[in-house]
Amino acid sequence: MVREESAVVSGTVNAVVFRNAENGYTVLRLGLGGGDVTCVGCIPGVNVGEGLTVTGTWQSHASYGRQIKVETAQRSLPEGADNIYRYLASGVIKGVGAKTAQLIVQEFGTASLRIIEESPLELTKIKTITEKKALDINRRFLQETGLRRLMDYLVSFGVPPFAAARLYRVYGEEAKAAVMENPYILTDDYFGLDFYQADDLAIKLGMEGDSPQRAEAAVLFELRHNLTNGHVFIPADKLAAVAAQLINVDPGLTETAVSDLEDGDYIVRQTVAGADACYLDYIYADEVFTANRLLELAATRVPKTRGQDRLIERAAAGCGVEFAPVQRQAIALACENAVMVLTGGPGTGKTTTVRGILALFELMGLETLLAAPTGRAAKRLSELTGRPAQTVHRLLGAGRPEEGQETAFSKDEADPLDCDALILDETSMVDISLMAALLRALPPKARLILVGDADQLPSVGPGNVFGDIIRSEKVPVVRLSEIFRQAASSEIVKNAHRINQGLMPEAENRRGDYFFLRRQGRAIADTAVELITKRLPENMSIPSDEIQVISPTRKTAAGTGDLNAAIQAALNPQDGTKPEKSLVDRVLRVGDRVMQTRNNYDIAWFKRNEAGEFVEAGGGIYNGDTGYIEAIDERKEQAVVRFEDRYVPYPFELLGDLELAYAVTVHKSQGSEYRAVILALPAGMPMLKTRSVLYTAFTRARELLVVVGDSEDLAEMVQNDKRQRRYSGLRARLCGQVQ
């Protein structure tokens, strides 16, 4: 057995060969006076010219020779004029390049960094540095040194560098104090730590295992975490039990924590349909408001429209169609009520009915807005109706949420939308918070038309809003069920309805738009990759960028994780010319199709003017937005992603918000319609083998659907009509079942 030789060396960083901003992994050359030594390990944020003391072990690398595997690293600001110049010239302070660095060091020598930090106005002795620029250099230097100290501190406890960078962006110089006071703030989605990482930090910082603060943090975490599982509330007994299990304490401690949090108004506790329900305070407010506003709309008396039947005939003529009786009924209800629901599967005439409602509203002189939860859904709604449509977030003017809230919108009761009616498509995707925000912004006398497919999966976010509204029977509902003749020839449409009836899909026409390819194991993924890269583009003239691979799961060989890696390697391989950026579990490369995975209300986006120049046009990119990587610039430490006609510069530290989107989960595909869909059905995944998952996947395809998998797995999904139970109180509130 070869014994590793320990190493402790100090020197100056002469070069940073590689740096991964996500996890801090760095390869650098450390000058020791008599030569350079290569160091590899977690050394986040290190820059050329800095002093560095590392401890670790000597290793021999087959390609790179003798090097140190770093275990700990202690940095210090550079000393000596040459090192200070190299440090400043490296670009560590934005706005200071090689020329400015040279002028600063020539003027101030070894005192340069002290002048920048303590007496920045002295920099104006240099002709090219204005007072504004001097103060800007000072601010950025303080940010850099503050971030460095925070990273050094938190990384020593095992906190990933990217989390430290995001913490500093939010709290600034108060970041260390904030995390010491409450380490569990790092479990917020933005910071990206799971509960166990934050809990480990809390214990290392001296928190007792049975601390009331730890128990309360576990309870709040379980409530927040279960929002992502669709639950609006958790019954008190279950909440205390799972929180106790999470931190391995007696349930009595977490039961006390639940009561203390209730007393402190952090959670709300109420009996809902017989359940002892515990809510996060803001989610409770959203559910109560949604129920009350919907009941208010349902009770609103709408003035009778003179000549209603004649107007409906004119609307039909304007649309160039003859409405079926049930469609005419829906249009009449929209005219007679302040709120109504229109639901139905593919090919049942929802779009034609919406066009009829829209035409009628225009004849009535009503200013009508169209909205949908996602960009793709809004674009499709606009194309089908010939009217502009927006995402709900853009319609409401989404912005950065305040602490303790999920979203913030500029449109609300104080500044409502300017409309007489609002038509919301794909309502099944709308969670309780987004519905509350929309209702807050709806003018008091405006009408609301909720459109969607009740048989699709519920929203990714908390609640079962569309289903609860329909089942409450407190709002007028029209169900479209008849498949219209123009859609009846589609195997996709026919089989989607067969699935809903518990029948197996069948491919009667080999030249149709639906095909099933029986594959098992690894062959499922291999076939899906072959279909998107070769067979469909070559044999059916469908470009790869108009084909979407979907899978019920992220895991397994036919899950989106492995599929994305395989499709990227086939469609967009590294050929030596494409810039790329390595993250923890993936590589992002110029040309890749990517998806935003969380709402970012602050990030700016640009459009090109007539001269082809970028001009800032707006802000905000949202969970589910899909685009392509246009550029990756190591010098600027940013990537540019194009979302249709919007160009978004992503600082490297935000690239963790992007994932490859050649393959997406069925949940992520909701609200989108693609020219061609390849559905990979891996074995296993019992929680996801449901009829609603399969039905939602089928209804994503417009022209072609190819299902790849085993017929037994397909049959199991068709037969499983169980829907995961969600704790939601909206239906109970609409029906008055709350104490």
XYZ file of C-alpha atoms in Angstrom:
739
model
C 0.000 0.000 0.000
C 1.440 3.376 -1.051
C 1.355 5.947 1.706
C 0.295 9.423 0.560
C 2.728 12.182 1.440
C 1.159 15.130 3.245
C 1.778 18.635 1.951
C 1.668 22.123 3.454
C 2.821 24.859 1.089
C 2.446 28.641 0.783
C 2.870 30.775 -2.290
C 1.262 33.088 -4.809
C -1.456 32.064 -7.270
C 0.147 32.378 -10.693
C -2.695 30.954 -12.812
C -6.226 29.616 -12.435
C -6.418 26.808 -14.988
C -10.008 25.705 -14.283
C -12.811 26.833 -11.979
C -16.299 25.385 -11.438
C -18.443 28.161 -9.971
C -21.107 25.675 -8.841
C -19.005 23.563 -6.495
C -15.769 25.575 -6.151
C -13.574 22.861 -7.709
C -10.443 24.611 -8.941
C -7.194 23.737 -10.681
C -4.467 26.360 -10.177
C -0.736 26.872 -10.334
C 0.848 28.038 -7.111
C 4.211 29.836 -7.303
C 6.589 28.703 -4.575
C 9.613 30.776 -5.542
C 11.542 27.936 -7.092
C 8.746 26.985 -9.492
C 5.031 26.269 -9.779
C 3.048 23.416 -8.290
C -0.406 22.347 -9.459
C -3.136 22.333 -6.789
C -6.581 20.774 -7.253
C -9.583 20.865 -4.939
C -12.330 23.082 -3.530
C -10.796 26.579 -3.509
C -13.718 28.878 -4.372
C -13.211 32.408 -5.667
C -9.392 32.342 -5.669
C -7.718 34.859 -8.003
C -4.347 35.362 -9.631
C -1.911 37.284 -7.419
C -3.446 36.217 -4.105
C -1.409 34.536 -1.402
C -2.458 30.964 -0.661
C -1.549 28.375 1.956
C -2.820 24.887 1.206
C -2.752 21.613 3.095
C -3.345 18.289 1.436
C -1.552 15.301 -0.061
C 0.862 14.862 -2.924
C -0.464 12.786 -5.798
C 0.812 11.688 -9.207
C -1.496 12.323 -12.160
C -0.974 10.321 -15.364
C -1.290 13.417 -17.582
C -0.391 16.341 -15.329
C 2.324 14.856 -13.151
C 2.899 15.582 -9.467
C 0.215 17.753 -7.849
C -1.407 18.544 -4.492
C -4.922 17.362 -3.711
C -6.128 20.229 -1.526
C -7.941 19.563 1.749
C -7.882 23.106 3.190
C -6.883 26.456 1.734
C -6.295 29.803 3.396
C -6.180 32.892 1.196
C -4.704 36.322 1.740
C -4.703 39.484 -0.326
C -1.646 39.874 -2.561
C 1.518 41.543 -1.348
C 4.128 43.291 -3.457
C 3.490 45.579 -6.406
C 3.790 42.837 -9.032
C 1.283 40.542 -7.322
C -1.132 43.413 -6.658
C -0.968 44.360 -10.348
C -1.635 40.751 -11.447
C -4.546 40.542 -8.995
C -6.175 43.750 -10.236
C -5.444 42.986 -13.890
C -7.128 39.552 -13.597
C -10.569 41.212 -13.732
C -11.438 40.382 -10.136
C -12.855 43.925 -9.808
C -15.223 44.653 -12.667
C -14.249 47.898 -14.383
C -10.545 47.461 -13.641
C -8.592 45.994 -16.512
C -4.886 45.629 -17.167
C -4.352 49.272 -18.140
C -6.190 50.723 -15.119
C -4.424 48.218 -12.837
C -1.063 49.373 -14.163
C -1.909 53.048 -13.565
C -3.107 52.330 -9.993
C -0.007 50.360 -9.064
C 2.294 52.916 -10.675
C 0.677 55.647 -8.575
C 0.228 53.851 -5.240
C 2.533 50.823 -5.315
C 2.122 48.391 -2.423
C -0.533 50.661 -0.865
C -2.885 50.212 -3.834
C -5.341 47.861 -2.156
C -5.411 49.917 1.053
C -6.174 53.054 -1.012
C -8.985 51.260 -2.870
C -10.525 50.031 0.383
C -10.002 53.005 2.714
C -9.416 56.138 0.590
C -10.996 55.494 -2.816
C -11.210 59.194 -3.777
C -7.384 59.183 -3.870
C -7.798 57.184 -7.084
C -8.964 60.357 -8.855
C -5.294 61.415 -8.957
C -5.256 59.184 -12.001
C -6.686 61.199 -14.897
C -8.796 58.370 -16.324
C -10.563 57.671 -13.008
C -13.518 59.890 -12.161
C -15.007 60.214 -8.691
C -17.900 57.979 -9.724
C -15.558 55.307 -11.056
C -13.367 55.499 -7.917
C -16.367 54.880 -5.673
C -17.525 52.100 -7.975
C -14.112 50.400 -7.725
C -14.276 50.712 -3.932
C -17.767 49.198 -3.790
C -16.849 46.261 -5.987
C -13.620 45.618 -4.080
C -15.511 45.552 -0.778
C -18.042 43.156 -2.310
C -15.245 40.874 -3.499
C -13.416 40.813 -0.177
C -16.669 40.425 1.775
C -17.763 37.549 -0.433
C -14.316 35.957 -0.118
C -14.457 36.061 3.682
C -17.997 34.641 3.685
C -17.033 31.846 1.280
C -13.952 30.949 3.319
C -16.072 30.812 6.472
C -18.996 28.796 5.087
C -16.958 26.439 2.918
C -15.042 25.441 6.053
C -18.395 24.065 7.306
C -19.136 22.279 4.049
C -21.511 24.855 2.549
C -21.206 24.907 -1.288
C -19.622 28.089 -2.712
C -22.624 28.896 -4.913
C -24.850 29.058 -1.809
C -22.423 31.473 -0.129
C -22.428 33.682 -3.240
C -26.224 33.804 -3.324
C -26.386 34.462 0.422
C -24.046 37.415 0.022
C -26.112 38.755 -2.870
C -29.205 38.848 -0.618
C -27.757 39.888 2.738
C -24.516 41.658 1.815
C -22.260 42.329 4.805
C -24.969 40.941 7.116
C -24.818 37.510 5.475
C -22.614 35.853 8.095
C -24.708 37.202 10.967
C -27.928 36.100 9.224
C -26.774 32.521 8.718
C -25.389 32.274 12.265
C -28.707 33.459 13.669
C -30.719 31.021 11.539
C -28.776 28.490 9.422
C -32.067 27.163 8.064
C -32.516 30.191 5.789
C -30.216 28.267 3.443
C -33.050 25.785 2.739
C -34.787 28.446 0.666
C -34.906 27.325 -2.986
C -32.777 30.291 -4.008
C -29.830 29.224 -1.833
C -30.179 25.620 -2.902
C -29.299 23.641 0.241
C -31.433 20.750 1.406
C -32.564 20.565 5.013
C -29.888 18.070 5.998
C -27.071 20.372 4.827
C -28.513 23.334 6.734
C -29.151 21.149 9.770
C -25.575 19.898 9.696
C -24.363 23.507 9.624
C -26.642 24.380 12.560
C -25.214 21.533 14.648
C -21.644 22.547 13.730
C -22.438 26.101 14.806
C -23.420 24.784 18.221
C -27.184 24.286 18.059
C -28.440 21.567 20.393
C -30.170 18.554 18.837
C -33.334 19.131 20.889
C -33.319 22.902 20.439
C -36.817 24.421 20.011
C -35.428 26.459 17.119
C -34.348 23.250 15.370
C -37.764 21.672 15.911
C -39.537 24.752 14.569
C -37.215 24.822 11.561
C -38.095 21.183 10.830
C -41.839 21.920 11.013
C -41.568 24.937 8.713
C -39.359 23.002 6.318
C -41.902 20.182 6.064
C -44.679 22.673 5.282
C -42.573 24.419 2.620
C -41.268 21.165 1.197
C -44.756 19.714 0.869
C -45.874 22.706 -1.182
C -43.719 21.157 -3.932
C -45.701 17.921 -3.477
C -48.917 19.857 -4.081
C -50.123 20.056 -0.468
C -51.607 23.363 0.668
C -51.753 22.202 4.285
C -50.632 19.230 6.387
C -52.741 17.717 9.203
C -51.180 18.613 12.560
C -50.532 15.031 13.692
C -48.827 14.101 10.423
C -46.837 17.342 10.433
C -45.444 16.768 13.922
C -44.655 13.132 13.097
C -42.736 13.774 9.865
C -40.854 16.724 11.393
C -39.818 14.567 14.365
C -38.666 11.834 11.999
C -36.712 14.367 9.952
C -34.516 15.420 12.901
C -34.822 12.211 14.940
C -36.423 13.704 18.046
C -39.403 12.854 20.232
C -42.694 13.861 18.507
C -43.656 15.785 21.640
C -40.931 18.314 20.802
C -42.334 18.950 17.316
C -45.908 19.012 18.615
C -44.814 21.846 20.908
C -43.088 23.479 17.952
C -46.338 23.393 15.947
C -48.179 25.102 18.815
C -45.441 27.706 19.309
C -45.408 28.513 15.592
C -49.181 28.880 15.687
C -48.893 31.258 18.663
C -46.261 33.260 16.779
C -48.496 33.532 13.674
C -45.979 31.665 11.502
C -48.565 28.993 10.759
C -52.358 28.963 10.782
C -54.320 26.039 12.198
C -57.952 25.410 11.306
C -60.403 22.521 11.005
C -60.996 21.925 7.283
C -63.415 19.184 6.201
C -62.704 17.436 9.518
C -58.911 17.732 9.270
C -56.776 19.635 11.823
C -55.054 21.584 9.061
C -51.745 23.489 9.455
C -50.936 26.133 6.842
C -48.057 28.471 6.196
C -49.567 31.889 6.870
C -49.308 33.220 3.327
C -50.682 30.036 1.731
C -53.639 30.172 4.115
C -54.310 33.771 3.067
C -54.189 32.750 -0.604
C -56.669 29.910 -0.175
C -59.126 31.969 1.887
C -59.004 34.871 -0.555
C -59.443 32.588 -3.579
C -62.513 30.915 -2.093
C -64.122 34.173 -1.007
C -63.493 35.918 -4.334
C -64.834 32.989 -6.374
C -67.986 32.843 -4.255
C -68.371 36.589 -4.673
C -68.061 36.247 -8.461
C -70.499 33.311 -8.529
C -73.064 35.418 -6.641
C -72.632 38.485 -8.845
C -75.670 39.374 -10.926
C -74.594 40.230 -14.464
C -76.836 42.703 -16.348
C -78.890 40.925 -18.974
C -77.552 41.409 -22.508
C -80.157 42.616 -25.002
C -80.342 40.499 -28.145
C -78.079 37.807 -26.699
C -79.078 35.097 -29.199
C -78.582 37.479 -32.107
C -75.136 38.424 -30.834
C -74.176 34.754 -30.521
C -75.239 34.232 -34.153
C -73.075 37.186 -35.186
C -70.182 35.741 -33.187
C -70.603 32.412 -34.996
C -70.619 34.160 -38.352
C -67.506 36.097 -37.385
C -65.736 32.865 -36.435
C -66.949 31.116 -39.584
C -68.451 28.185 -37.661
C -71.772 26.802 -36.536
C -71.647 26.221 -32.814
C -72.780 22.876 -31.423
C -75.532 23.103 -28.783
C -73.096 22.570 -25.873
C -70.758 25.223 -27.274
C -73.641 27.641 -27.612
C -74.575 26.850 -24.003
C -71.032 27.701 -22.865
C -71.039 30.996 -24.770
C -74.413 31.933 -23.284
C -73.192 31.138 -19.751
C -70.162 33.351 -20.319
C -72.556 36.132 -21.240
C -74.803 35.571 -18.220
C -72.287 34.933 -15.401
C -69.334 36.700 -13.832
C -67.412 33.422 -13.629
C -67.641 30.092 -15.439
C -65.567 26.998 -16.185
C -65.082 25.430 -19.615
C -63.472 21.991 -19.601
C -62.926 19.209 -22.112
C -60.348 16.939 -23.675
C -58.521 17.246 -27.024
C -60.661 17.649 -30.112
C -63.823 18.569 -28.186
C -63.976 22.153 -29.395
C -62.576 24.157 -26.468
C -60.645 26.496 -28.755
C -63.653 27.143 -31.007
C -65.766 27.846 -27.929
C -63.169 30.247 -26.544
C -63.080 32.036 -29.900
C -66.873 32.298 -29.742
C -66.795 33.744 -26.211
C -64.100 36.192 -27.246
C -66.072 37.273 -30.337
C -69.228 37.724 -28.251
C -67.383 39.820 -25.648
C -66.027 42.045 -28.414
C -69.534 42.539 -29.816
C -70.632 43.473 -26.294
C -67.844 46.055 -26.120
C -65.937 44.220 -23.366
C -62.176 44.708 -23.165
C -60.893 41.131 -22.843
C -57.465 39.865 -21.796
C -56.103 36.409 -22.601
C -53.645 34.628 -20.317
C -52.032 31.235 -19.713
C -49.595 29.900 -17.096
C -46.606 29.320 -19.429
C -45.021 31.103 -22.352
C -45.695 28.223 -24.733
C -49.345 28.018 -23.669
C -49.782 31.785 -24.064
C -48.206 31.703 -27.528
C -50.467 28.829 -28.599
C -53.551 30.632 -27.242
C -52.584 33.717 -29.219
C -52.077 31.712 -32.417
C -55.426 29.914 -32.050
C -57.473 33.018 -31.282
C -55.607 35.608 -33.347
C -55.450 37.862 -30.258
C -52.489 38.739 -28.040
C -52.057 36.560 -24.947
C -49.624 36.799 -22.054
C -48.329 34.590 -19.294
C -50.056 35.204 -15.974
C -46.755 36.365 -14.480
C -46.231 39.027 -17.151
C -49.857 40.068 -17.063
C -49.594 40.687 -13.328
C -46.183 42.371 -13.467
C -44.197 39.812 -11.500
C -41.296 41.061 -9.405
C -38.995 39.926 -6.610
C -41.033 38.494 -3.732
C -40.672 39.849 -0.228
C -39.304 37.619 2.510
C -41.751 34.843 3.388
C -43.666 35.140 0.121
C -43.461 33.129 -3.065
C -44.345 35.834 -5.566
C -44.830 39.573 -5.804
C -46.946 41.315 -8.438
C -47.459 44.958 -9.300
C -51.097 44.330 -10.233
C -53.463 43.838 -7.296
C -56.572 45.375 -5.683
C -54.885 48.788 -5.552
C -53.826 48.664 -9.214
C -56.085 46.152 -10.983
C -55.912 44.951 -14.553
C -57.493 47.179 -17.174
C -60.131 44.823 -18.541
C -63.805 43.883 -18.495
C -63.140 40.149 -18.884
C -60.278 37.703 -18.519
C -59.991 34.310 -20.219
C -57.480 32.001 -18.540
C -56.370 28.919 -20.488
C -54.698 25.774 -19.076
C -56.202 26.510 -15.656
C -55.329 23.011 -14.404
C -51.714 24.237 -14.205
C -52.526 27.171 -11.926
C -51.694 26.697 -8.249
C -53.431 28.355 -5.305
C -50.991 31.276 -4.971
C -51.114 32.196 -8.645
C -54.920 31.987 -8.686
C -55.098 34.248 -5.629
C -52.811 36.784 -7.277
C -54.911 36.746 -10.450
C -58.145 37.223 -8.509
C -56.621 40.093 -6.517
C -55.825 41.871 -9.769
C -59.213 41.191 -11.399
C -61.347 44.359 -11.454
C -64.486 44.129 -9.267
C -66.940 44.032 -12.186
C -64.850 41.937 -14.595
C -65.835 38.470 -15.801
C -63.577 35.421 -15.448
C -63.575 32.444 -17.817
C -61.533 29.457 -16.626
C -60.584 27.033 -19.409
C -58.744 23.732 -19.099
C -58.719 19.961 -19.162
C -59.798 18.564 -15.795
C -58.313 15.137 -16.606
C -54.749 16.420 -16.908
C -52.290 16.437 -14.043
C -52.851 19.106 -11.396
C -50.493 22.039 -10.977
C -46.857 21.518 -10.020
C -47.402 24.044 -7.221
C -49.704 23.642 -4.217
C -53.406 22.971 -4.554
C -55.846 21.335 -6.921
C -57.506 24.589 -7.920
C -59.242 23.646 -11.169
C -60.479 20.295 -9.870
C -61.653 21.790 -6.561
C -63.622 24.525 -8.326
C -65.345 22.018 -10.617
C -66.150 19.507 -7.847
C -67.509 22.221 -5.549
C -70.382 22.835 -8.001
C -70.437 26.477 -6.854
C -69.384 27.819 -10.266
C -71.195 27.169 -13.589
C -69.344 24.435 -15.511
C -69.662 23.312 -19.132
C -68.057 19.982 -20.046
C -67.256 19.357 -23.697
C -67.091 15.612 -24.437
C -67.986 15.080 -28.107
C -64.985 14.707 -30.435
C -65.543 16.892 -33.488
C -65.205 15.425 -36.951
C -62.009 17.262 -37.870
C -60.268 15.782 -34.806
C -61.825 12.306 -35.029
C -59.278 11.143 -37.628
C -56.390 11.740 -35.237
C -55.117 8.600 -33.532
C -53.598 10.842 -30.836
C -56.977 12.360 -29.984
C -58.879 9.066 -30.156
C -56.342 7.278 -27.985
C -56.202 10.078 -25.425
C -59.939 9.615 -24.929
C -59.545 5.825 -24.840
C -57.010 6.224 -22.033
C -59.455 8.416 -20.113
C -62.053 5.664 -20.422
C -59.595 3.063 -19.089
C -59.012 1.492 -22.515
C -55.654 0.660 -24.095
C -54.489 2.974 -26.886
C -54.274 1.278 -30.247
C -52.586 2.104 -33.534
C -55.010 1.049 -36.264
C -53.339 2.961 -39.088
C -49.618 2.507 -39.534
C -49.592 5.776 -41.459
C -51.369 7.634 -38.692
C -50.037 10.052 -36.109
C -49.546 7.570 -33.238
C -47.032 4.710 -33.042
C -46.034 2.330 -30.272
C -42.540 0.810 -30.322
C -42.144 -2.075 -27.904
C -38.794 -1.822 -26.134
C -37.413 -2.820 -22.745
C -34.543 -1.738 -20.514
C -31.741 0.314 -22.031
C -33.279 -0.059 -25.508
C -36.017 2.439 -24.507
C -33.544 5.292 -24.140
C -31.466 4.188 -27.144
C -34.569 4.146 -29.364
C -35.737 7.561 -28.113
C -32.319 9.047 -28.912
C -32.307 7.445 -32.364
C -35.809 8.779 -33.078
C -35.017 12.420 -32.229
C -31.590 12.479 -33.854
C -32.104 10.408 -37.016
C -35.319 8.539 -37.762
C -37.901 11.319 -37.446
C -35.768 14.050 -39.081
C -34.687 11.772 -41.939
C -37.845 9.714 -42.520
C -40.598 12.196 -41.592
C -38.845 15.534 -42.249
C -39.448 16.754 -38.679
C -36.436 18.764 -37.435
C -34.988 17.716 -34.103
C -35.741 21.108 -32.581
C -39.472 20.519 -33.219
C -39.410 17.178 -31.395
C -39.763 16.901 -27.623
C -38.792 13.811 -25.679
C -40.764 13.400 -22.456
C -40.609 10.860 -19.651
C -42.596 10.440 -16.436
C -39.403 10.450 -14.352
C -36.000 12.074 -13.994
C -34.405 8.826 -12.863
C -33.604 5.470 -14.524
C -31.942 4.948 -17.894
C -35.027 6.293 -19.701
C -35.509 9.215 -17.324
C -34.837 12.775 -18.374
C -31.403 12.884 -16.704
C -29.821 10.133 -18.802
C -31.877 11.012 -21.874
C -30.654 14.612 -21.857
C -27.013 13.546 -21.587
C -27.405 11.046 -24.431
C -29.323 13.406 -26.727
C -26.850 16.239 -26.059
C -23.964 13.923 -26.992
C -25.730 13.012 -30.246
C -27.220 16.374 -31.280
C -24.744 18.854 -29.832
C -21.430 17.126 -29.116
C -18.252 18.937 -28.147
C -16.334 19.357 -31.404
C -13.569 21.574 -30.059
C -15.214 24.818 -31.166
C -18.173 25.197 -28.811
C -17.718 27.008 -25.495
C -19.201 25.107 -22.558
C -19.562 25.330 -18.796
C -19.327 22.370 -16.430
C -21.760 22.246 -13.514
C -22.027 19.642 -10.779
C -24.038 17.061 -12.732
C -24.162 18.387 -16.272
C -22.371 20.339 -18.964
C -24.061 23.298 -20.658
C -22.820 24.015 -24.169
C -23.515 26.632 -26.827
C -26.432 25.349 -28.888
C -28.050 23.365 -26.081
C -31.798 23.463 -25.474
C -32.323 24.465 -21.841
C -35.152 25.125 -19.381
C -35.357 27.606 -16.488
C -36.184 25.731 -13.287
C -37.267 28.516 -10.907
C -38.830 31.952 -11.096
C -36.222 34.722 -11.351
C -37.951 38.079 -11.122
C -34.814 40.224 -11.265
C -32.875 39.000 -14.276
C -32.973 41.400 -17.244
C -33.701 40.361 -20.798
C -32.933 42.137 -24.057
C -34.266 42.317 -27.581
C -32.512 43.232 -30.792
C -33.357 46.562 -32.402
C -33.411 47.201 -36.152
C -29.637 47.668 -36.108
C -29.200 44.270 -34.477
C -28.079 45.800 -31.181
C -29.253 44.547 -27.799
C -31.567 46.914 -25.914
C -32.967 46.162 -22.470
C -36.652 45.444 -22.821
C -37.852 43.825 -19.618
C -37.109 41.497 -16.755
C -38.058 38.120 -15.348
C -37.616 34.531 -16.506
C -39.911 31.897 -15.088
C -39.967 28.236 -14.188
C -40.567 26.210 -17.375
C -39.349 28.824 -19.892
C -37.361 27.036 -22.630
C -34.603 28.475 -24.801
C -31.218 27.892 -26.409
C -27.719 28.821 -25.257
C -26.393 31.407 -27.711
C -23.019 32.200 -26.129
C -20.731 31.367 -23.206
C -18.124 33.988 -22.345
C -15.464 32.945 -19.806
C -14.033 36.466 -19.661
C -17.383 38.026 -18.763
C -18.319 34.930 -16.737
C -21.738 34.761 -18.314
C -23.844 32.803 -20.770
C -26.499 34.249 -23.082
C -29.719 32.259 -23.497
C -32.314 33.035 -26.181
C -35.948 32.537 -25.195
C -37.663 33.105 -28.567
C -36.983 36.833 -29.187
C -35.638 37.554 -25.667
C -31.928 37.318 -24.893
C -30.938 36.772 -21.265
C -27.375 37.149 -19.918
C -26.849 34.612 -17.108
C -23.968 35.184 -14.681
C -22.191 31.858 -14.182
C -23.448 31.612 -10.609
C -27.047 31.464 -11.943
C -26.423 28.657 -14.443
C -27.573 26.163 -11.819
C -31.099 27.437 -12.557
C -30.868 25.932 -16.056
C -31.211 22.285 -16.992
C -31.002 20.557 -20.361
C -34.417 20.342 -22.029
C -34.015 17.894 -24.909
C -36.036 15.649 -22.588
C -38.459 16.948 -19.944
C -40.775 15.299 -17.444
C -44.481 14.992 -18.195
C -45.148 17.524 -15.414
C -42.756 20.030 -17.006
C -44.413 19.538 -20.423
C -47.819 20.682 -19.130
C -49.206 23.704 -20.934
C -47.022 23.050 -23.973
C -47.886 21.530 -27.314
C -45.170 20.161 -29.587
C -45.206 19.212 -33.238
C -43.861 15.752 -32.351
C -43.478 13.966 -29.026
C -41.449 10.885 -28.122
C -42.733 9.394 -24.873
C -40.196 7.150 -23.127
C -41.840 4.793 -20.633
C -39.254 3.148 -18.351
C -40.133 0.269 -16.052
C -40.545 0.852 -12.312
C -41.609 4.319 -11.046
C -44.898 3.027 -9.490
C -45.896 6.480 -8.147
C -45.806 7.879 -11.686
C -47.517 4.986 -13.465
C -50.931 6.608 -13.541
C -53.614 7.222 -16.125
C -53.445 11.008 -15.661
C -49.689 11.025 -16.365
C -50.198 9.008 -19.542
C -53.182 11.120 -20.651
C -51.256 14.360 -20.092
C -48.315 12.994 -22.109
C -50.567 11.986 -25.037
C -52.189 15.409 -25.200
C -48.829 17.208 -25.622
C -48.424 16.038 -29.257
C -49.929 17.948 -32.173
C -48.861 15.996 -35.300
C -47.008 12.895 -34.170
C -46.666 10.787 -31.010
C -44.289 7.846 -30.642
C -44.462 5.854 -27.412
C -41.416 3.725 -26.611
C -41.693 1.122 -23.863
C -43.219 -2.154 -22.776
C -46.927 -2.792 -23.421
C -47.304 -4.146 -19.870
C -46.129 -0.824 -18.427
C -48.485 0.998 -20.769
C -51.389 -1.196 -19.635
C -50.517 -0.657 -15.976
C -50.726 3.122 -16.459
C -54.065 2.903 -18.263
C -55.560 0.783 -15.481
C -54.244 2.918 -12.611
C -56.739 5.742 -12.168
C -55.488 6.610 -8.685
C -54.586 10.240 -8.192
C -52.165 11.244 -5.498
C -54.167 12.817 -2.690
C -53.441 16.468 -2.111
C -54.268 18.280 1.085
C -56.239 21.224 -0.237
C -59.006 23.158 1.460
C -60.383 25.149 -1.475
C -63.320 22.845 -2.208
C -64.206 22.686 1.500
C -64.122 26.485 1.764
C -66.294 26.887 -1.330
C -68.758 24.415 0.184
C -68.682 25.960 3.680
C -67.013 22.950 5.352
C -64.574 24.959 7.492
C -64.800 25.562 11.247
